Amino acid sequence: MELGLSLGETMADAGRDLVLGLGMGVVGVRREEEAAERGSRRDRDARRELEFGTTGWCGARSSPEPPAVRLTLLPGLVPRLGGLPWPPPPPPPPPSSETNRHLEASTTRGFDVNRAPSLSVAGAAAAEEDEEHDEAGAAAASSSPNNSAGSFPTDFSAQGGQVAPGGGGDRGACSRASDDDDGGSARKKLRLSKEQSAFLEESFKEHATLNPKQKLALAKQLNLRPRQVEVWFQNRRARTKLKQTEVDCEYLKRCCETLTEENRRLQKELAELRALKTVHPFYMHLPATTLSMCPSCERVASNSSAPAVAPVAPASSPSPAATGIAASSAPSEQQRPSSFAALFSSPLNRPLVAAQAQPQPRPQAPASS
DNA sequence: GGGTTTGTGTCGATTACTTCA
DNA sequence: CTTGAAGTAATCGACACAAAC
């Protein structure tokens, strides 16, 4: 099945961008998306900024798109696919680091990573300045993992949170490979405490990416190395994207099932019409004005010249119904209301476009250099 | 002004470790 | 106690971008 996913889009745009065809699986989807993204990462970042701005993190920006809804992937909250609602979009797409830098002053819901609540982080500059001290202190304060002492969500430095051996810094101070330079021992995986994970999760809800100052402040607050915070956010973003992909894939499968069923129904309907024509040949030769009742939907056709039923392609080939091509040439809803027509009647329930259509023109980012 | 280099951040893929049934 | 699966921290390589040259 050839699926063109638009994972990062909002509800409305997802409906427009969705391409549903036949032929391959999700891996191809991701590769396709990656290829597209590689070509215009700046565009993607720009889109992230726009969508992110609707979540409160970037309040100064305005977006014509509907607000992005944060993904909540609890089992009970996964959208019921029977009605084919588009799955919830991923959590606020991270703004580019450049954008993030401009958003430092933004206050977040109850928690500003730039302002440590209990720890005296006197501004981000101080935090940046204290990075070496921070890491030294963190290394000195490192103790047994899973230390759950202390009260969430305040000062984690007092609880001696775990810090990976070696005390390497983030990439700016140390190379990424220098994390396990404690005598050349193999990397030691340390699990974050529940409190630390919860705090990071709260922070992630506010912003999916961190600028360096936020990272340092958060690391200091949690008594972790900045690199650990960075890695946590990377992995968290990856998990979010993976889950969103699963949700989208499930939705598209349901879309395909629905369209297959609709195609089957139309095939049956066509067969019935042909049988009717065979049994009553004169029936079709009557003046069009006298043949105004559609045998299927039993509605009076207003236009006598319009065909009662749209031609349906064989099921063996990608049918127009399956690809959505027939949406424009199908009879009007007044003439033949069906679940298929209803699928395209509402903007939100019109997620399919022709697979052969030209790619949706992405919003062009301002040309650089 | 345009091309190259360098530094930085993010990503996907993967590894390695921990926890749990 | 052992084992396999699942979750996740950590690593690696690639890419994009901006700033410096």
Short mmCIF file of C-alpha atoms in Angstrom, two decimals, chain A:
data_model
loop_
_atom_site.label_atom_id
_atom_site.label_comp_id
_atom_site.label_asym_id
_atom_site.label_seq_id
_atom_site.Cartn_x
_atom_site.Cartn_y
_atom_site.Cartn_z
CA MET A 1 0.00 0.00 0.00
CA GLU A 2 1.40 3.30 -0.97
CA LEU A 3 0.79 5.67 1.81
CA GLY A 4 1.82 9.23 1.80
CA LEU A 5 1.86 10.30 5.37
CA SER A 6 1.90 13.80 6.57
CA LEU A 7 2.66 13.11 10.16
CA GLY A 8 3.44 16.53 11.29
CA GLU A 9 0.47 18.20 9.86
CA THR A 10 -2.43 19.50 11.73
CA MET A 11 -5.83 18.03 11.39
CA ALA A 12 -6.95 20.08 8.47
CA ASP A 13 -3.77 19.84 6.50
CA ALA A 14 -3.45 16.19 7.22
CA GLY A 15 -6.70 15.73 5.48
CA ARG A 16 -5.51 17.55 2.44
CA ASP A 17 -2.13 15.96 2.27
CA LEU A 18 -3.08 12.40 2.81
CA VAL A 19 -2.38 10.23 -0.16
CA LEU A 20 -3.75 6.77 -0.15
CA GLY A 21 -2.85 4.34 -2.83
CA LEU A 22 -1.90 0.73 -3.06
CA GLY A 23 1.41 -0.94 -3.05
CA MET A 24 3.73 -0.61 -0.10
CA GLY A 25 4.09 -0.27 3.59
CA VAL A 26 5.07 2.06 6.29
CA VAL A 27 8.78 1.78 5.75
CA GLY A 28 8.37 3.27 2.37
CA VAL A 29 6.32 5.98 3.85
CA ARG A 30 9.02 6.91 6.23
CA ARG A 31 11.67 6.84 3.59
CA GLU A 32 9.55 8.98 1.37
CA GLU A 33 8.99 11.40 4.13
CA GLU A 34 12.64 11.46 5.00
CA ALA A 35 13.59 12.15 1.44
CA ALA A 36 11.19 15.00 1.35
CA GLU A 37 12.43 16.29 4.62
CA ARG A 38 16.06 16.10 3.69
CA GLY A 39 15.35 18.34 0.79
CA SER A 40 13.77 21.00 2.87
CA ARG A 41 14.65 20.74 6.45
CA ARG A 42 14.29 24.43 6.75
CA ASP A 43 10.76 24.17 5.57
CA ARG A 44 10.10 21.57 8.15
CA ASP A 45 11.59 23.69 10.84
CA ALA A 46 9.52 26.59 9.71
CA ARG A 47 6.43 24.48 9.88
CA ARG A 48 7.44 23.31 13.31
CA GLU A 49 7.74 26.86 14.40
CA LEU A 50 4.33 27.67 13.12
CA GLU A 51 2.68 24.72 14.74
CA PHE A 52 4.65 25.06 17.89
CA GLY A 53 3.55 28.60 18.21
CA THR A 54 0.00 27.51 18.66
CA THR A 55 0.75 25.55 21.76
CA GLY A 56 1.77 28.45 23.83
CA TRP A 57 5.47 27.90 23.65
CA CYS A 58 5.78 30.40 20.85
CA GLY A 59 2.95 32.65 21.56
CA ALA A 60 4.24 35.51 19.50
CA ARG A 61 3.87 33.64 16.29
CA SER A 62 0.61 33.29 14.55
CA SER A 63 -0.33 30.44 12.34
CA PRO A 64 -3.19 30.12 9.93
CA GLU A 65 -3.37 26.46 10.76
CA PRO A 66 -5.50 25.08 13.52
CA PRO A 67 -3.73 24.60 16.79
CA ALA A 68 -1.69 21.50 17.03
CA VAL A 69 -3.07 19.13 19.58
CA ARG A 70 -0.70 17.40 21.86
CA LEU A 71 -0.57 13.70 21.35
CA THR A 72 -1.82 11.69 24.22
CA LEU A 73 -1.27 8.06 23.51
CA LEU A 74 -3.10 6.47 26.29
CA PRO A 75 -4.90 3.33 25.22
CA GLY A 76 -8.26 4.75 25.99
CA LEU A 77 -7.57 7.97 24.19
CA VAL A 78 -6.61 6.56 20.85
CA PRO A 79 -9.23 7.87 18.53
CA ARG A 80 -11.92 5.55 17.45
CA LEU A 81 -11.17 4.87 13.89
CA GLY A 82 -14.59 3.78 12.93
CA GLY A 83 -15.63 7.32 12.31
CA LEU A 84 -12.35 8.00 10.60
CA PRO A 85 -11.31 10.98 12.60
CA TRP A 86 -7.79 11.94 11.82
CA PRO A 87 -5.53 10.83 14.62
CA PRO A 88 -4.26 13.44 16.95
CA PRO A 89 -1.20 15.17 15.60
CA PRO A 90 2.10 14.69 17.31
CA PRO A 91 3.05 16.78 20.26
CA PRO A 92 4.09 20.30 19.56
CA PRO A 93 6.74 20.02 16.93
CA PRO A 94 9.97 21.31 18.21
CA PRO A 95 11.00 24.67 16.96
CA SER A 96 14.40 25.00 15.51
CA SER A 97 17.11 25.74 17.94
CA GLU A 98 17.38 29.14 16.42
CA THR A 99 13.78 29.78 17.14
CA ASN A 100 14.14 28.31 20.54
CA ARG A 101 16.75 30.85 21.36
CA HIS A 102 14.29 33.57 20.65
CA LEU A 103 11.79 32.03 22.95
CA GLU A 104 13.76 31.91 26.09
CA ALA A 105 11.67 34.52 27.74
CA SER A 106 8.52 32.59 27.20
CA THR A 107 6.97 31.54 30.41
CA THR A 108 5.65 28.04 30.51
CA ARG A 109 2.83 26.42 32.34
CA GLY A 110 3.96 26.49 35.90
CA PHE A 111 7.48 25.56 35.08
CA ASP A 112 10.12 27.62 33.46
CA VAL A 113 13.23 25.69 32.83
CA ASN A 114 15.07 28.93 32.69
CA ARG A 115 14.15 29.57 36.25
CA ALA A 116 14.94 26.88 38.68
CA PRO A 117 12.29 26.98 41.33
CA SER A 118 14.37 26.04 44.28
CA LEU A 119 17.83 26.10 42.93
CA SER A 120 19.36 29.48 42.57
CA VAL A 121 19.96 29.51 38.91
CA ALA A 122 20.60 33.18 38.49
CA GLY A 123 19.72 33.41 34.90
CA ALA A 124 20.65 31.27 32.00
CA ALA A 125 23.93 33.02 31.57
CA ALA A 126 24.92 31.96 35.00
CA ALA A 127 23.84 28.46 34.24
CA GLU A 128 25.90 28.44 31.13
CA GLU A 129 28.78 29.86 33.00
CA ASP A 130 28.48 27.25 35.68
CA GLU A 131 28.43 24.33 33.34
CA GLU A 132 31.85 23.07 34.30
CA HIS A 133 31.09 23.52 37.95
CA ASP A 134 27.75 21.95 37.43
CA GLU A 135 29.16 18.85 35.95
CA ALA A 136 31.91 18.65 38.46
CA GLY A 137 29.37 18.98 41.16
CA ALA A 138 27.15 16.46 39.53
CA ALA A 139 29.94 14.00 39.30
CA ALA A 140 30.77 14.60 42.89
CA ALA A 141 27.18 14.25 43.89
CA SER A 142 26.62 11.09 41.95
CA SER A 143 25.38 8.23 43.99
CA SER A 144 23.41 5.08 43.58
CA PRO A 145 20.89 5.00 40.80
CA ASN A 146 17.18 5.25 41.32
CA ASN A 147 17.59 7.48 44.23
CA SER A 148 14.09 8.60 44.88
CA ALA A 149 14.74 10.89 47.75
CA GLY A 150 13.68 14.47 47.50
CA SER A 151 10.42 15.99 46.57
CA PHE A 152 9.30 16.36 43.03
CA PRO A 153 9.48 18.67 41.30
CA THR A 154 11.88 20.84 43.12
CA ASP A 155 15.51 20.39 43.83
CA PHE A 156 17.02 17.25 42.47
CA SER A 157 20.52 18.22 43.26
CA ALA A 158 19.84 17.63 46.89
CA GLN A 159 18.96 14.04 46.32
CA GLY A 160 22.20 13.10 44.69
CA GLY A 161 20.60 12.03 41.47
CA GLN A 162 22.49 9.58 39.39
CA VAL A 163 25.02 10.87 37.00
CA ALA A 164 26.72 8.67 34.56
CA PRO A 165 30.29 7.96 35.41
CA GLY A 166 32.82 10.03 33.69
CA GLY A 167 31.04 13.28 34.18
CA GLY A 168 31.30 14.23 30.55
CA GLY A 169 29.54 17.33 29.51
CA ASP A 170 27.37 18.13 26.62
CA ARG A 171 28.81 18.30 23.18
CA GLY A 172 29.89 21.84 23.59
CA ALA A 173 32.22 21.14 26.45
CA CYS A 174 33.09 17.58 25.67
CA SER A 175 32.73 15.37 22.71
CA ARG A 176 29.74 13.14 22.67
CA ALA A 177 31.97 10.12 22.87
CA SER A 178 33.58 11.33 26.01
CA ASP A 179 30.73 10.40 28.25
CA ASP A 180 32.29 7.17 29.31
CA ASP A 181 35.79 8.28 29.80
CA ASP A 182 35.96 6.97 33.30
CA GLY A 183 38.92 4.77 32.77
CA GLY A 184 37.66 3.50 29.47
CA SER A 185 35.00 1.30 31.00
CA ALA A 186 31.99 0.32 28.94
CA ARG A 187 29.06 2.63 29.03
CA LYS A 188 26.95 2.21 32.05
CA LYS A 189 23.28 2.71 31.60
CA LEU A 190 21.69 4.45 34.48
CA ARG A 191 18.00 4.72 34.87
CA LEU A 192 16.51 8.00 35.80
CA SER A 193 14.47 8.17 38.92
CA LYS A 194 10.74 8.48 38.67
CA GLU A 195 10.92 12.02 39.83
CA GLN A 196 13.50 12.92 37.25
CA SER A 197 11.56 11.23 34.50
CA ALA A 198 8.36 12.93 35.55
CA PHE A 199 10.08 16.27 35.63
CA LEU A 200 11.54 15.74 32.20
CA GLU A 201 8.15 14.64 30.96
CA GLU A 202 6.57 17.80 32.27
CA SER A 203 9.25 19.80 30.58
CA PHE A 204 8.74 17.92 27.35
CA LYS A 205 5.08 18.79 27.42
CA GLU A 206 6.05 22.39 27.44
CA HIS A 207 8.63 22.18 24.71
CA ALA A 208 9.85 19.21 22.78
CA THR A 209 13.25 20.71 22.22
CA LEU A 210 15.53 22.60 24.47
CA ASN A 211 17.85 25.41 23.76
CA PRO A 212 21.26 25.17 25.38
CA LYS A 213 20.33 27.35 28.29
CA GLN A 214 17.21 25.43 29.02
CA LYS A 215 19.14 22.24 28.80
CA LEU A 216 21.70 23.45 31.25
CA ALA A 217 19.10 24.73 33.63
CA LEU A 218 17.17 21.52 33.47
CA ALA A 219 20.29 19.48 33.93
CA LYS A 220 21.26 21.49 36.89
CA GLN A 221 17.85 21.22 38.36
CA LEU A 222 17.73 17.49 37.94
CA ASN A 223 21.35 17.02 38.83
CA LEU A 224 22.02 15.39 35.53
CA ARG A 225 24.57 16.09 32.91
CA PRO A 226 23.31 18.29 30.08
CA ARG A 227 24.14 15.50 27.72
CA GLN A 228 21.77 13.21 29.61
CA VAL A 229 18.99 15.74 29.33
CA GLU A 230 19.71 16.14 25.66
CA VAL A 231 19.66 12.41 25.08
CA TRP A 232 16.47 12.05 27.02
CA PHE A 233 14.75 14.62 24.87
CA GLN A 234 16.07 13.01 21.72
CA ASN A 235 14.76 9.64 22.73
CA ARG A 236 11.51 11.14 23.87
CA ARG A 237 10.98 12.78 20.52
CA ALA A 238 11.77 9.53 18.79
CA ARG A 239 9.24 7.66 20.91
CA THR A 240 6.59 10.25 20.24
CA LYS A 241 7.15 10.09 16.54
CA LEU A 242 7.08 6.34 16.54
CA LYS A 243 3.81 6.21 18.39
CA GLN A 244 2.29 8.83 16.14
CA THR A 245 3.36 6.82 13.13
CA GLU A 246 1.67 3.77 14.57
CA VAL A 247 -1.52 5.71 15.15
CA ASP A 248 -1.44 7.16 11.66
CA CYS A 249 -0.78 3.79 10.15
CA GLU A 250 -3.72 2.32 11.98
CA TYR A 251 -5.90 5.12 10.77
CA LEU A 252 -4.83 4.63 7.19
CA LYS A 253 -5.54 0.96 7.43
CA ARG A 254 -9.04 1.75 8.51
CA CYS A 255 -9.31 4.21 5.66
CA CYS A 256 -8.29 1.52 3.24
CA GLU A 257 -10.76 -0.93 4.69
CA THR A 258 -13.55 1.57 4.43
CA LEU A 259 -12.76 2.38 0.84
CA THR A 260 -12.42 -1.26 -0.07
CA GLU A 261 -15.80 -1.93 1.41
CA GLU A 262 -17.26 1.00 -0.46
CA ASN A 263 -15.75 -0.19 -3.68
CA ARG A 264 -17.19 -3.62 -3.10
CA ARG A 265 -20.59 -2.13 -2.53
CA LEU A 266 -20.38 -0.07 -5.68
CA GLN A 267 -19.33 -3.10 -7.68
CA LYS A 268 -22.33 -4.94 -6.40
CA GLU A 269 -24.54 -2.02 -7.22
CA LEU A 270 -23.17 -1.86 -10.72
CA ALA A 271 -23.78 -5.56 -11.21
CA GLU A 272 -27.35 -5.09 -10.10
CA LEU A 273 -27.85 -2.29 -12.56
CA ARG A 274 -26.42 -4.33 -15.37
CA ALA A 275 -28.64 -7.21 -14.46
CA LEU A 276 -31.57 -4.87 -14.46
CA LYS A 277 -30.64 -3.67 -17.88
CA THR A 278 -30.43 -7.24 -19.13
CA VAL A 279 -33.78 -8.22 -17.74
CA HIS A 280 -35.55 -5.09 -18.88
CA PRO A 281 -33.75 -3.83 -21.96
CA PHE A 282 -36.53 -1.45 -22.84
CA TYR A 283 -36.13 0.09 -19.45
CA MET A 284 -32.96 1.78 -20.55
CA HIS A 285 -34.40 2.99 -23.81
CA LEU A 286 -37.10 5.00 -22.25
CA PRO A 287 -36.80 8.73 -22.50
CA ALA A 288 -34.45 10.03 -19.91
CA THR A 289 -37.10 12.19 -18.40
CA THR A 290 -39.14 9.16 -17.49
CA LEU A 291 -36.17 7.40 -15.89
CA SER A 292 -35.68 9.62 -12.98
CA MET A 293 -35.54 7.18 -10.10
CA CYS A 294 -32.19 5.82 -9.08
CA PRO A 295 -32.67 2.11 -8.36
CA SER A 296 -30.00 2.11 -5.73
CA CYS A 297 -30.63 5.08 -3.59
CA GLU A 298 -34.23 5.50 -4.64
CA ARG A 299 -33.91 9.19 -5.11
CA VAL A 300 -35.15 11.22 -7.98
CA ALA A 301 -32.35 12.49 -10.14
CA SER A 302 -32.68 16.17 -10.82
CA ASN A 303 -30.58 16.13 -13.98
CA SER A 304 -31.87 13.70 -16.51
CA SER A 305 -28.63 13.66 -18.44
CA ALA A 306 -26.46 12.76 -15.49
CA PRO A 307 -25.62 9.09 -15.10
CA ALA A 308 -27.34 7.35 -12.26
CA VAL A 309 -24.22 5.57 -11.13
CA ALA A 310 -20.66 6.48 -11.70
CA PRO A 311 -18.51 3.91 -13.47
CA VAL A 312 -16.59 1.75 -11.09
CA ALA A 313 -13.22 0.36 -11.95
CA PRO A 314 -12.49 -3.31 -11.48
CA ALA A 315 -11.27 -4.22 -8.06
CA SER A 316 -8.06 -5.64 -9.43
CA SER A 317 -6.69 -2.26 -10.31
CA PRO A 318 -6.42 0.69 -8.00
CA SER A 319 -9.93 1.91 -8.27
CA PRO A 320 -10.80 5.55 -8.36
CA ALA A 321 -12.82 4.97 -5.28
CA ALA A 322 -9.81 3.61 -3.48
CA THR A 323 -7.63 6.46 -4.53
CA GLY A 324 -10.19 9.12 -4.14
CA ILE A 325 -10.11 10.11 -7.78
CA ALA A 326 -13.80 9.54 -8.11
CA ALA A 327 -14.49 12.14 -5.51
CA SER A 328 -14.74 14.90 -8.05
CA SER A 329 -16.55 12.93 -10.74
CA ALA A 330 -18.89 11.09 -8.46
CA PRO A 331 -22.55 11.98 -8.46
CA SER A 332 -23.55 14.67 -6.16
CA GLU A 333 -24.52 13.74 -2.65
CA GLN A 334 -28.09 14.71 -3.31
CA GLN A 335 -28.26 12.11 -6.01
CA ARG A 336 -26.46 9.30 -4.34
CA PRO A 337 -25.75 9.75 -0.70
CA SER A 338 -23.56 7.04 0.62
CA SER A 339 -20.89 6.50 3.17
CA PHE A 340 -18.42 7.21 0.44
CA ALA A 341 -19.98 10.51 -0.34
CA ALA A 342 -20.24 11.26 3.33
CA LEU A 343 -16.56 10.56 3.60
CA PHE A 344 -15.90 13.51 1.37
CA SER A 345 -18.73 15.68 2.47
CA SER A 346 -16.98 17.13 5.46
CA PRO A 347 -13.65 18.89 5.26
CA LEU A 348 -12.38 16.85 8.17
CA ASN A 349 -13.54 13.63 6.64
CA ARG A 350 -12.01 14.33 3.29
CA PRO A 351 -8.54 13.03 3.85
CA LEU A 352 -7.94 11.48 0.49
CA VAL A 353 -6.59 13.02 -2.64
CA ALA A 354 -5.54 11.43 -5.85
CA ALA A 355 -2.37 9.46 -5.46
CA GLN A 356 -1.24 10.60 -8.87
CA ALA A 357 -1.74 14.21 -8.04
CA GLN A 358 1.21 16.50 -7.94
CA PRO A 359 2.86 16.76 -4.54
CA GLN A 360 1.40 19.38 -2.35
CA PRO A 361 3.52 22.47 -2.67
CA ARG A 362 5.18 23.00 0.61
CA PRO A 363 5.25 26.50 1.98
CA GLN A 364 8.41 27.87 0.62
CA ALA A 365 10.85 28.98 3.22
CA PRO A 366 12.55 32.28 2.62
CA ALA A 367 15.49 31.70 0.40
CA SER A 368 18.69 31.66 2.29
CA SER A 369 22.12 32.62 1.05
#
